[in-house]
Amino acid sequence: MNCVEQSNETKGSMAQKRDNITLLRNLNAEQRKAVEHVDGPNLILAGAGSGKTRVLTHKIGYLIERKKSPPQNILAMTFTNKAANEMKERVVQLIKGDIRGLWIGTFHANFARILRKNCEKLGYSYNFAIYDESDQLSLIKAIIKDLDILPASKVSPKGIHSKIKFLKNANVTFDEFEKIYQGYVDESLRLVYSHYTKRLKDNNAMDFEDLLLKSIELFTLFPAVLAYYQNMFRYLLVDEYQDTNRLQYDLLKLLSAQYRNISVVGDDDQSIYQWRGADIRNILEFEKDFPECTIFRLEQNYRSTTNILKVAHSIISHNVHRMDKELWTKNDCGEKICLKIATDAYEETNFIIQKIESEIQLNQRNFSDFAILYRINAQSRVIEMALKNSGINYVIIGGVRFYARKEIKDVLAYLKVLVNPKDSISLRRIINYPQRGIGAATFEKIEKYSLQKNISVFEAMKKINEIDSISQTKRQGISEFIYLIEKYLQLKSSISTGELIPALIDDLGILSDLKKEGTHEAYNRIENIRELMFSINEFIKQNPELTLENYLENVALISDIDSLDNKANAVSLITLHSAKGLEFPVVFITGLEEGLLPLARQMAYEHGLEEERRLFYVGVTRAKEKLYLSAAKFRRQPNDNSNGSVSRFLNEIDKSLIEIDRNSYHHASPASRDTQTAKSIIEMENSNQSTARLKPGMLVRHPRFGTGVIRKVDGIGEEVKAYILFEELGEKIIKVKFCKLEILS
């Protein structure tokens, strides 16, 4: 009997070894160490193209197969749905077993899931709406209009929206905001933030930031709920940790407090989202937060040529605030990086077109092998025109998304109301679509009545006959609208989603109206609505257990990169920020000029130059085989036709890695050709800003941050910094060289 038991043990041990070999196959030594380290905190510094997704998926597989962890005890956080779906697919392929219960999703999706189950404790119902950027802005505009005490013409809805987002991402609720910033900000921000918070709650809605902010509130007010999820999630894995903000950091600290089995994967050199709240200190100080942590460095790159990596390192090594690492590869050395200093943006685009055509002819490449990267969206116009004129297919990543198109948002607004009738923003959108003769003024009267009676807008519509200021004709239109909505609210529980939506669209007569219109644009809209119906059916077919609510949540959380069509044979036009996470055989980085890359307005921030350098580094590391860099001596910009100097970043590249293209791509005289040499790529300009006059106590105006008082000034020459207490945003450190401060007194 003992022999049999020993034999079974031996067989089990052999099977386990086979499982380990399969799980750890194709991993390099450092990747393998990172995968096998599952107990206790660990930081995986994963350089660009170093196989971080492979490490994360193998780590999940290792936990399930080797450590026998139930899938429901694992929580994996990503930043895009695309990354989450890719991770799920890879885990399924890797372990070929049941992964039901495994939590893989974006921060917002995972915490939305937690809130759906627990939000009633916070006064919300489970079917709460998630407001996208457009919905949020619409609500803020409505609030500004309602608050008669505000000079609406002088208040920027986008500006206030941006400030509220910034505060929320910093984990500053309205109540905390009132305590901390009282007297330091203008009254309009305080009023709008207050009403925005209340109106969201009244609408049974949350914005993106609320999905995290309300989760913290839930865990703080209800320790038993926190304890439940702490015990459930024994292993936490976080992708792109360098992009986390204060809210995400606080949530991870809370959830990992019991077991401390937290694996974070990231690259401080790719931290490029400070402007939307990302805090690079989260990754730089991980060791301080978890003193017992183990650090793994993934430095072998599987994407790029040696020359491209050398260029990337020569750039990023100029940053002071970074963790030491240097990427290397077994790939070929590759060609030198091609640099073109064009006379203007038109020659720059002609250069790009010619290089694309040449690459296709000589190397049999497809359009989809190319990406053109730029710092700001305005740069794309000239590029688009040139591509169109040359007959080159292109796609703009981060342009008008499918779900942001008017006809799609109109139909989705109907679906949102069927899920959550309290959603006043969606009601406002559809009340007169299709036309019912009910304008904005009528809706505002209904909204005002709802506020007076402390009821939802939908309930106020039901009491339309009690609102004397609304005419009988308009009351009739509103009554018909209410009848339609209530009809489909009832149908929603008796027929499938696949039957409900075509019936609603047919009842509304949207498609027939568009057919009558008969324009090219109208037919495009018809196709888009049909595509929407198809996407809903596909979602329900693939996820039969999910509902219309789940579909709408999925749509609300889609990002630009999620909508990238990898099958489209087209050149990709992308901002540098949107390019993160992507790779292409051939990459063009355009606009390498002072003021554009690095961007002038970013230089006002402390460490702004380092973030701009990281952004350039991200662009460079998107290239697999060839990298082209370009700048223009003259670039026409809105309200500014300027002769610029070439970016300082070019001067940081090892000159032996660069080959200057001296050909002319203009139909102009040879005198316009670039004569600059590799040795003197950049002519640095001294700042014209006079700093000698800046004194503590002075009242100054910043072009972006508004009015503030200088607390102190230090540094000399180009390194002068002013510590300014701004009325709206508190204290900021401003590098004077890059910012024109107007002295008021």
XYZ file of C-alpha atoms in Angstrom:
745
model
C 0.000 0.000 0.000
C 2.825 2.373 0.902
C 4.494 1.562 -2.413
C 1.292 2.473 -4.258
C 0.983 5.717 -2.293
C 4.613 6.544 -3.028
C 4.061 5.759 -6.688
C 1.041 8.085 -6.809
C 3.043 10.792 -5.070
C 5.811 10.362 -7.628
C 3.285 10.570 -10.465
C 1.769 13.714 -8.917
C 5.216 15.253 -8.539
C 6.053 14.486 -12.177
C 2.747 15.967 -13.357
C 3.425 19.077 -11.302
C 6.869 19.421 -12.866
C 5.295 19.092 -16.323
C 2.783 21.821 -15.425
C 5.604 24.051 -14.216
C 7.602 23.488 -17.398
C 4.555 24.438 -19.505
C 3.789 27.490 -17.392
C 7.359 28.741 -17.329
C 8.249 27.883 -20.912
C 9.424 30.802 -23.069
C 10.214 32.988 -20.062
C 13.669 34.459 -19.579
C 15.404 34.100 -16.212
C 14.163 37.399 -14.733
C 10.618 36.885 -16.031
C 10.577 33.441 -14.458
C 11.706 34.785 -11.074
C 8.979 37.437 -11.220
C 6.303 34.847 -12.071
C 7.303 32.458 -9.276
C 7.375 35.187 -6.615
C 3.742 35.334 -5.490
C 3.921 35.733 -1.714
C 4.469 39.249 -0.419
C 4.731 42.561 -2.264
C 6.831 42.796 -5.411
C 7.574 45.440 -8.007
C 8.232 44.311 -11.572
C 10.013 47.091 -13.446
C 9.034 46.199 -16.995
C 10.703 48.264 -19.690
C 9.027 48.904 -23.038
C 8.644 45.686 -25.065
C 9.991 43.495 -22.255
C 7.035 41.093 -22.115
C 5.122 42.429 -19.126
C 1.781 41.006 -20.338
C 3.413 37.590 -20.619
C 4.664 37.880 -17.031
C 1.270 38.964 -15.697
C -0.652 36.200 -17.478
C 1.876 33.524 -16.511
C 1.742 34.751 -12.923
C -2.042 34.350 -12.876
C -1.673 30.892 -14.444
C 1.018 30.000 -11.891
C -1.244 31.049 -9.012
C -4.135 28.925 -10.292
C -2.195 25.851 -11.485
C 0.781 25.691 -9.144
C -0.434 27.485 -6.024
C -3.959 26.104 -6.447
C -5.480 29.499 -5.773
C -9.205 29.669 -6.588
C -9.653 32.138 -9.489
C -12.034 34.286 -7.415
C -9.175 35.063 -5.003
C -7.240 36.870 -7.747
C -7.858 40.500 -8.718
C -5.999 41.881 -11.744
C -6.190 45.582 -12.608
C -5.510 47.074 -16.044
C -6.036 50.493 -17.623
C -7.834 49.492 -20.840
C -10.470 46.937 -21.772
C -8.170 45.861 -24.600
C -5.446 44.898 -22.106
C -7.964 43.135 -19.852
C -9.434 41.079 -22.706
C -5.989 40.165 -24.012
C -4.961 39.031 -20.538
C -8.076 36.865 -20.136
C -7.527 35.206 -23.523
C -3.889 34.454 -22.739
C -4.707 32.967 -19.322
C -7.342 30.688 -20.882
C -4.842 29.508 -23.533
C -2.147 29.031 -20.915
C -3.945 26.892 -18.351
C -6.720 25.474 -20.577
C -8.932 25.286 -17.509
C -11.883 26.994 -15.880
C -11.144 30.591 -14.885
C -14.682 31.527 -13.887
C -14.593 33.856 -10.918
C -11.290 35.449 -11.928
C -11.434 39.250 -11.692
C -9.565 40.848 -14.609
C -10.620 44.316 -15.665
C -9.908 48.011 -15.596
C -9.900 49.846 -12.271
C -13.220 51.441 -13.186
C -14.843 48.189 -14.337
C -13.747 46.230 -11.259
C -14.913 48.865 -8.792
C -18.151 49.443 -10.727
C -18.772 45.730 -10.193
C -18.183 46.085 -6.449
C -20.454 49.136 -6.287
C -23.290 47.421 -8.194
C -23.473 44.920 -5.330
C -23.102 47.410 -2.483
C -24.180 50.867 -3.681
C -27.531 50.768 -1.872
C -25.537 51.269 1.337
C -24.510 54.648 -0.111
C -28.009 55.627 -1.235
C -27.781 54.533 -4.896
C -29.756 51.825 -6.652
C -27.914 49.021 -8.471
C -28.861 50.385 -11.918
C -26.972 53.666 -11.449
C -25.822 55.353 -14.657
C -22.169 55.991 -15.470
C -21.774 59.449 -16.994
C -19.140 59.782 -19.686
C -17.200 63.018 -20.327
C -19.974 64.409 -22.516
C -22.677 63.691 -19.918
C -20.564 65.248 -17.157
C -20.032 68.420 -19.163
C -23.746 68.641 -20.036
C -24.627 68.428 -16.346
C -22.119 71.137 -15.421
C -23.458 73.427 -18.173
C -27.001 72.908 -16.874
C -25.891 73.716 -13.315
C -24.110 76.908 -14.388
C -27.261 77.987 -16.209
C -29.461 77.200 -13.203
C -27.284 79.156 -10.765
C -28.431 82.672 -11.579
C -25.868 84.179 -9.217
C -23.087 83.085 -11.553
C -22.079 85.257 -14.506
C -22.456 82.286 -16.887
C -20.628 84.061 -19.695
C -17.499 84.318 -17.537
C -17.510 80.740 -16.233
C -15.847 78.032 -18.330
C -17.748 74.707 -18.006
C -14.720 72.800 -19.325
C -12.419 74.606 -16.893
C -14.625 73.803 -13.902
C -15.081 70.216 -15.118
C -11.299 69.814 -15.328
C -10.815 71.172 -11.790
C -13.493 68.894 -10.338
C -11.884 65.870 -12.031
C -8.478 66.894 -10.686
C -9.863 67.212 -7.135
C -11.657 63.869 -7.294
C -8.600 62.064 -8.657
C -6.657 63.479 -5.707
C -9.296 61.880 -3.410
C -10.745 65.260 -2.428
C -14.521 64.970 -1.972
C -16.668 68.102 -1.911
C -16.856 68.057 1.906
C -13.057 67.852 2.171
C -12.714 70.485 -0.537
C -14.779 72.956 1.510
C -12.620 72.408 4.601
C -9.234 72.564 2.851
C -9.708 75.201 0.167
C -12.158 77.604 1.808
C -11.108 81.139 0.923
C -8.521 80.016 -1.651
C -10.776 79.364 -4.631
C -13.399 81.369 -6.442
C -17.015 80.882 -5.455
C -18.085 79.469 -8.827
C -15.996 76.301 -8.409
C -17.325 75.723 -4.888
C -20.937 76.212 -5.976
C -20.727 74.055 -9.084
C -18.860 71.243 -7.286
C -21.537 71.275 -4.571
C -24.466 71.135 -7.011
C -22.677 68.675 -9.318
C -22.247 66.253 -6.408
C -25.924 66.561 -5.442
C -27.289 66.335 -8.980
C -25.292 63.194 -9.730
C -26.810 61.563 -6.647
C -30.323 62.795 -7.566
C -29.861 61.288 -11.043
C -28.699 57.972 -9.569
C -25.503 58.498 -11.549
C -21.756 58.431 -11.041
C -18.930 59.843 -13.109
C -15.720 57.880 -13.749
C -13.993 59.311 -10.687
C -16.975 58.396 -8.483
C -16.497 54.715 -9.302
C -13.274 54.921 -7.301
C -14.203 57.695 -4.858
C -17.438 55.958 -3.834
C -15.574 52.657 -3.428
C -13.284 54.338 -0.890
C -16.351 55.815 0.817
C -17.951 52.355 0.891
C -14.859 50.724 2.405
C -14.427 53.544 4.943
C -18.039 53.654 6.140
C -18.564 49.891 6.080
C -15.452 48.064 7.393
C -17.220 44.705 7.040
C -17.487 45.240 3.273
C -13.786 46.092 3.097
C -12.920 43.011 5.176
C -14.990 40.843 2.807
C -13.056 41.994 -0.265
C -9.698 41.976 1.542
C -10.285 38.336 2.409
C -11.602 37.524 -1.061
C -8.719 39.084 -2.999
C -5.677 37.291 -1.607
C -3.605 38.189 -4.655
C -3.587 41.594 -6.338
C -1.881 42.198 -9.684
C -1.667 45.702 -11.139
C -0.647 46.605 -14.683
C 0.789 50.033 -15.644
C 1.346 50.965 -11.996
C 3.194 54.136 -13.024
C -0.122 55.514 -14.315
C -2.030 55.153 -11.042
C -3.403 58.242 -9.326
C -4.007 58.945 -5.654
C -7.469 57.341 -5.681
C -6.208 54.105 -7.224
C -3.213 54.057 -4.895
C -5.455 54.434 -1.821
C -7.757 51.632 -3.003
C -4.856 49.251 -3.628
C -3.428 49.996 -0.172
C -6.813 49.229 1.387
C -7.390 45.966 -0.496
C -3.858 44.614 -0.018
C -3.632 45.435 3.708
C -4.526 41.939 4.950
C -2.365 39.596 2.856
C 0.068 42.098 1.262
C 0.351 39.812 -1.777
C 0.473 42.639 -4.282
C 2.395 42.494 -7.569
C 2.682 45.766 -9.435
C 4.063 45.946 -12.955
C 5.152 49.225 -14.450
C 7.825 51.449 -15.904
C 8.530 54.842 -14.371
C 10.082 55.873 -17.706
C 6.614 55.590 -19.283
C 4.730 57.704 -16.736
C 3.071 60.286 -19.021
C -0.290 61.094 -17.456
C 0.548 63.608 -14.719
C -1.880 66.042 -16.375
C -4.792 63.744 -15.549
C -3.697 62.917 -12.026
C -1.157 60.077 -12.392
C 1.467 60.245 -9.656
C 4.900 58.870 -10.541
C 5.721 58.760 -6.819
C 3.469 55.695 -6.514
C 6.009 53.576 -8.394
C 9.153 55.421 -7.284
C 8.170 55.012 -3.613
C 6.687 51.487 -3.751
C 9.651 50.187 -1.778
C 8.954 52.796 0.901
C 5.281 51.740 1.116
C 6.197 48.039 1.201
C 9.672 47.776 2.799
C 9.650 43.982 2.473
C 9.080 44.116 -1.292
C 11.186 42.345 -3.916
C 12.121 44.201 -7.118
C 12.527 42.507 -10.504
C 13.925 44.323 -13.544
C 12.748 43.196 -16.987
C 15.341 44.788 -19.247
C 15.414 42.432 -22.237
C 13.429 44.030 -25.056
C 11.701 41.819 -27.647
C 10.352 44.626 -29.842
C 12.963 47.033 -31.156
C 16.361 47.067 -32.826
C 19.519 47.809 -30.847
C 19.865 51.260 -32.405
C 16.321 52.261 -31.466
C 16.939 51.162 -27.873
C 20.211 53.095 -27.731
C 18.388 56.225 -28.888
C 15.688 55.651 -26.262
C 18.246 55.223 -23.483
C 20.276 58.258 -24.500
C 17.081 60.329 -24.159
C 15.647 58.948 -20.917
C 18.984 58.843 -19.078
C 18.780 62.653 -18.868
C 15.912 62.315 -16.370
C 16.912 62.554 -12.717
C 13.766 61.120 -11.112
C 13.854 57.531 -12.383
C 14.817 54.010 -11.330
C 18.026 52.697 -12.831
C 17.616 50.316 -15.792
C 18.720 49.979 -19.411
C 16.958 47.987 -22.102
C 18.909 45.566 -24.298
C 17.935 43.150 -27.049
C 19.104 40.156 -29.039
C 17.504 41.728 -32.125
C 19.613 43.077 -34.983
C 21.403 46.391 -34.706
C 19.080 47.853 -37.332
C 19.398 51.022 -39.346
C 20.340 54.408 -37.985
C 17.513 56.727 -37.022
C 16.610 59.112 -39.845
C 16.231 62.796 -38.936
C 14.678 65.420 -41.195
C 14.787 69.134 -40.370
C 12.177 70.529 -42.777
C 11.606 74.145 -43.691
C 7.924 73.929 -42.715
C 5.107 71.481 -41.884
C 4.340 70.916 -45.576
C 7.856 69.748 -46.380
C 7.746 67.611 -43.236
C 4.606 65.815 -44.464
C 5.996 65.431 -47.985
C 9.034 63.746 -46.412
C 6.739 61.346 -44.519
C 4.674 60.507 -47.633
C 7.772 59.796 -49.716
C 9.265 57.561 -47.014
C 6.006 55.587 -46.699
C 5.808 55.080 -50.468
C 9.477 54.099 -50.601
C 9.111 51.597 -47.718
C 6.095 49.990 -49.414
C 7.887 49.704 -52.739
C 11.238 48.451 -51.410
C 10.116 46.338 -48.436
C 6.591 45.250 -49.457
C 5.085 46.830 -46.357
C 1.372 47.440 -45.726
C -0.151 50.769 -44.709
C -0.867 49.250 -41.292
C 2.887 48.915 -40.674
C 3.173 52.696 -40.260
C 2.314 55.073 -37.430
C 2.666 58.854 -37.452
C 2.917 60.273 -33.939
C 2.457 63.894 -32.898
C 2.260 65.894 -29.670
C -1.056 67.713 -30.202
C -4.111 66.932 -32.346
C -3.795 70.166 -34.323
C -0.698 68.732 -36.043
C -2.763 66.058 -37.780
C -4.608 68.383 -40.199
C -1.674 68.929 -42.588
C -0.745 65.235 -42.355
C -4.320 64.135 -43.146
C -4.477 66.390 -46.202
C -1.201 64.991 -47.539
C -2.274 61.371 -46.981
C -5.622 61.992 -48.710
C -3.964 63.661 -51.686
C -1.563 60.714 -51.987
C -4.314 58.089 -51.818
C -2.938 56.587 -48.603
C -5.509 55.041 -46.246
C -5.279 56.288 -42.681
C -7.114 56.017 -39.380
C -7.047 58.493 -36.505
C -6.691 56.781 -33.125
C -8.402 58.922 -30.531
C -10.540 60.749 -33.089
C -14.350 60.775 -32.952
C -15.116 57.390 -31.441
C -17.993 55.260 -32.672
C -19.885 55.636 -29.388
C -19.345 59.413 -29.390
C -21.230 59.942 -32.679
C -24.473 61.893 -32.323
C -26.848 59.229 -33.641
C -25.264 56.580 -31.405
C -25.405 58.777 -28.295
C -29.073 59.536 -29.064
C -30.040 55.844 -29.178
C -27.862 55.029 -26.156
C -29.578 57.840 -24.220
C -32.942 56.070 -24.727
C -31.419 52.822 -23.460
C -29.915 54.617 -20.450
C -33.346 55.997 -19.509
C -34.854 52.498 -19.764
C -32.189 51.295 -17.339
C -32.291 54.361 -15.057
C -35.291 56.720 -15.502
C -33.719 59.173 -13.020
C -30.979 60.005 -15.541
C -31.875 63.642 -16.296
C -28.936 64.166 -18.685
C -30.154 61.383 -20.972
C -33.739 62.633 -20.638
C -32.609 66.109 -21.699
C -30.944 64.584 -24.777
C -33.953 62.578 -25.978
C -36.943 64.699 -24.925
C -37.000 66.286 -28.381
C -35.451 63.444 -30.399
C -37.198 62.764 -32.691
C -38.704 66.244 -32.686
C -41.738 66.742 -30.425
C -41.697 70.533 -30.245
C -40.219 70.446 -26.746
C -37.282 72.825 -26.495
C -34.614 73.524 -23.901
C -36.764 76.187 -22.183
C -39.559 73.667 -21.537
C -37.147 71.085 -20.198
C -35.639 73.676 -17.850
C -39.112 74.444 -16.456
C -39.619 70.734 -15.767
C -36.178 70.501 -14.181
C -36.861 73.549 -12.005
C -40.149 71.989 -10.857
C -38.352 68.724 -10.010
C -35.841 70.619 -7.853
C -38.609 72.516 -6.054
C -40.538 69.312 -5.321
C -37.362 67.280 -4.654
C -38.369 64.613 -7.170
C -36.661 63.240 -10.275
C -37.150 64.913 -13.662
C -38.946 61.785 -14.890
C -41.410 61.986 -11.985
C -41.885 65.694 -12.704
C -42.760 64.837 -16.322
C -45.500 62.541 -15.041
C -46.940 65.538 -13.175
C -46.739 67.767 -16.255
C -50.315 69.019 -15.824
C -49.300 70.633 -12.524
C -46.741 72.903 -14.218
C -48.822 75.925 -15.226
C -46.084 77.630 -17.252
C -46.069 74.854 -19.884
C -48.575 75.068 -22.750
C -51.172 72.408 -23.498
C -49.475 71.471 -26.790
C -46.175 70.821 -25.068
C -47.912 68.908 -22.258
C -49.379 66.620 -24.905
C -45.914 65.974 -26.402
C -44.444 65.215 -22.979
C -47.336 62.880 -22.104
C -46.749 60.943 -25.337
C -43.043 60.727 -24.497
C -43.807 59.389 -20.994
C -46.217 56.824 -22.498
C -43.459 55.623 -24.870
C -40.865 55.286 -22.092
C -43.238 53.493 -19.705
C -44.292 51.141 -22.500
C -40.685 50.042 -23.025
C -39.947 49.943 -19.300
C -42.657 47.265 -19.093
C -41.522 45.475 -22.255
C -37.956 45.387 -20.919
C -38.933 42.753 -18.364
C -40.937 40.593 -20.780
C -38.916 40.470 -24.036
C -35.228 39.983 -24.805
C -32.836 42.879 -25.323
C -32.339 41.667 -28.901
C -36.076 42.199 -29.543
C -36.488 45.340 -27.433
C -34.005 47.618 -29.203
C -35.139 47.113 -32.845
C -38.740 47.600 -31.665
C -37.840 50.863 -29.908
C -35.889 52.203 -32.890
C -38.763 51.274 -35.208
C -41.299 52.920 -32.872
C -39.236 56.116 -32.824
C -39.048 56.153 -36.626
C -35.362 57.091 -36.565
C -34.301 54.962 -39.544
C -37.279 55.946 -41.691
C -36.620 59.651 -40.993
C -32.979 59.244 -42.017
C -34.011 57.411 -45.202
C -36.330 60.299 -46.090
C -33.435 62.711 -45.579
C -31.556 60.731 -48.233
C -28.141 62.376 -47.813
C -24.805 60.582 -47.745
C -24.445 61.561 -44.074
C -27.926 60.186 -43.303
C -27.066 56.796 -44.837
C -23.844 56.727 -42.814
C -25.915 57.304 -39.679
C -28.269 54.479 -40.632
C -25.283 52.135 -40.980
C -23.935 53.298 -37.620
C -27.258 52.599 -35.873
C -27.420 49.145 -37.486
C -23.857 48.524 -36.315
C -24.929 49.524 -32.792
C -27.798 47.006 -32.865
C -25.387 44.352 -34.129
C -22.877 45.137 -31.351
C -25.589 44.815 -28.678
C -26.718 41.457 -30.089
C -23.112 40.231 -30.223
C -22.520 41.331 -26.627
C -25.625 39.504 -25.386
C -24.786 36.418 -27.495
C -21.245 36.237 -26.115
C -22.368 37.021 -22.549
C -25.859 35.477 -22.157
C -25.801 36.022 -18.400
C -25.288 39.783 -18.797
C -27.914 42.480 -19.287
C -28.494 45.792 -21.057
C -27.109 47.479 -17.923
C -23.841 45.565 -18.375
C -23.652 46.570 -22.036
C -24.091 50.268 -21.224
C -21.445 50.038 -18.509
C -19.058 48.388 -20.959
C -19.654 51.181 -23.500
C -19.123 53.908 -20.895
C -15.724 52.494 -19.936
C -14.333 52.006 -23.459
C -11.130 53.957 -24.193
C -9.573 55.160 -27.461
C -7.112 52.260 -27.696
C -9.968 49.770 -27.173
C -11.443 50.964 -30.470
C -8.255 50.395 -32.490
C -8.971 48.135 -35.470
C -5.876 45.970 -35.857
C -7.217 44.523 -39.130
C -7.568 47.852 -40.933
C -4.898 48.315 -43.607
C -4.309 51.973 -42.854
C -1.595 54.267 -41.542
C -2.268 55.105 -37.881
C -2.308 58.773 -36.856
C -1.917 59.024 -33.098
C -0.998 61.493 -30.401
C 2.014 60.382 -28.377
C -0.226 59.864 -25.338
C -2.609 57.567 -27.238
C 0.281 55.565 -28.739
C 1.283 54.087 -25.392
C 0.859 50.311 -25.405
C 1.041 50.050 -29.201
C 3.853 49.033 -31.555
C 4.526 49.399 -35.277
C 7.305 48.297 -37.647
C 7.826 51.892 -38.827
C 7.237 54.990 -36.697
C 7.409 58.697 -37.556
C 7.636 61.196 -34.683
C 6.844 64.685 -35.937
C 7.108 68.228 -34.585
C 10.342 67.892 -32.604
C 10.542 71.596 -31.848
C 10.879 73.672 -28.696
C 7.405 74.643 -27.536
C 5.819 71.624 -29.210
C 7.910 68.718 -27.933
C 8.611 69.622 -25.184
C 5.271 71.441 -25.043
C 5.617 74.973 -23.687
C 2.643 74.881 -21.333
C 3.872 71.690 -19.647
C 7.109 73.406 -18.705
C 5.279 75.470 -16.072
C 4.804 72.316 -13.990
C 7.471 71.057 -11.638
C 9.119 68.080 -13.371
C 7.189 69.013 -16.550
C 10.330 68.692 -18.677
C 10.954 65.159 -17.384
C 7.402 64.123 -18.273
C 7.791 65.537 -21.794
C 11.041 63.574 -22.128
C 9.239 60.415 -21.001
C 6.585 61.110 -23.635
C 9.247 61.284 -26.349
C 10.770 58.064 -24.954
C 7.368 56.344 -25.224
C 7.129 57.423 -28.864
C 10.616 56.133 -29.708
C 9.957 52.740 -28.093
C 6.834 52.169 -30.239
C 9.137 51.488 -33.221
C 10.123 47.905 -34.012
C 12.339 48.263 -37.085
C 12.598 51.856 -38.307
C 12.307 55.244 -36.673
C 12.004 58.587 -38.440
C 12.217 61.889 -36.539
C 11.246 65.250 -38.006
C 11.031 68.933 -37.116
C 10.062 72.109 -38.964
C 11.938 75.408 -38.822
C 8.643 77.211 -39.440
C 5.246 75.945 -38.277
C 1.929 77.708 -38.702
C -0.162 77.412 -35.536
C -3.463 79.043 -34.521
C -2.763 82.754 -33.849
C 0.945 82.136 -34.244
C 3.235 81.782 -37.248
C 6.534 81.025 -35.624
C 10.104 80.245 -36.497
C 11.092 77.681 -33.913
C 14.274 76.097 -32.704
C 14.631 72.342 -32.886
C 13.805 70.334 -29.757
C 16.474 70.035 -27.090
C 15.680 66.311 -26.986
C 17.411 65.838 -30.335
C 20.599 67.184 -28.812
C 20.421 64.458 -26.149
C 20.654 61.635 -28.701
C 24.036 60.058 -29.422
C 24.917 61.620 -32.804
C 26.467 58.370 -34.059
C 22.952 56.874 -34.098
C 21.446 59.574 -36.341
C 21.498 59.991 -40.085
C 20.440 63.418 -41.385
C 18.190 63.467 -44.461
C 19.376 66.462 -46.511
C 17.051 66.009 -49.478
C 14.467 68.632 -50.338
C 10.835 67.540 -50.292
C 9.550 70.956 -51.443
C 8.969 72.180 -54.967
C 11.293 74.997 -53.960
C 14.805 76.189 -54.644
C 17.815 74.283 -53.276
C 18.377 77.208 -50.900
C 15.552 75.867 -48.736
C 17.361 72.584 -48.104
C 18.405 71.627 -44.651
C 22.062 72.398 -44.047
C 22.202 71.578 -40.377
C 24.859 69.083 -39.261
C 24.542 66.303 -36.727
C 27.083 67.991 -34.463
C 24.989 71.129 -33.997
C 21.403 69.954 -34.185
C 20.084 72.415 -31.652
C 20.519 76.115 -31.073
C 19.293 76.647 -27.564
C 17.489 79.900 -26.912
C 17.819 81.799 -23.672
C 14.633 82.726 -21.918
C 13.397 86.266 -22.530
C 11.586 86.227 -19.230
C 13.009 88.760 -16.829
C 13.053 87.191 -13.382
C 14.852 89.874 -11.430
C 11.637 91.792 -10.747
C 9.780 88.888 -9.104
C 9.519 89.371 -5.328
C 7.644 87.621 -2.491
C 4.271 89.272 -1.855
C 3.726 90.280 -5.491
C 0.323 89.642 -7.068
C 0.811 87.942 -10.458
C -1.318 86.365 -13.179
C -0.397 82.999 -14.725
C -1.785 82.349 -18.254
C -3.270 79.031 -17.158
C -3.635 79.037 -13.363
C -4.993 82.569 -12.950
C -4.200 85.040 -10.161
C -1.898 84.249 -7.257
C 0.528 85.662 -4.696
C 4.267 84.887 -4.814
C 5.351 83.288 -1.535
C 9.037 82.936 -2.367
C 11.495 82.948 -5.265
C 14.651 80.847 -5.459
C 17.222 79.611 -7.974
C 19.381 81.562 -10.388
C 19.476 82.091 -14.152
C 17.363 79.574 -16.065
C 16.548 77.646 -12.878
C 14.531 80.390 -11.138
C 11.372 79.015 -9.511
C 8.471 80.962 -8.013
C 6.331 79.463 -5.246
C 2.879 80.918 -5.946
C -0.328 80.554 -3.927
C -3.113 80.590 -6.534
C -6.678 81.574 -5.699
C -8.186 78.455 -7.225
C -5.578 75.700 -7.059
C -3.514 76.423 -3.974
C 0.291 76.517 -4.085
C 2.244 75.544 -7.197
C 5.942 75.724 -8.046
C 6.455 77.503 -11.366
C 9.655 77.384 -13.410
C 9.755 81.018 -14.514
C 11.806 80.404 -17.663
C 8.904 78.669 -19.354
C 6.074 80.920 -18.276
C 5.175 84.575 -18.768
C 3.946 85.892 -15.425
C 2.073 89.183 -15.537
C 2.905 91.330 -12.504
C -0.315 92.911 -11.184
C 1.015 94.659 -8.059
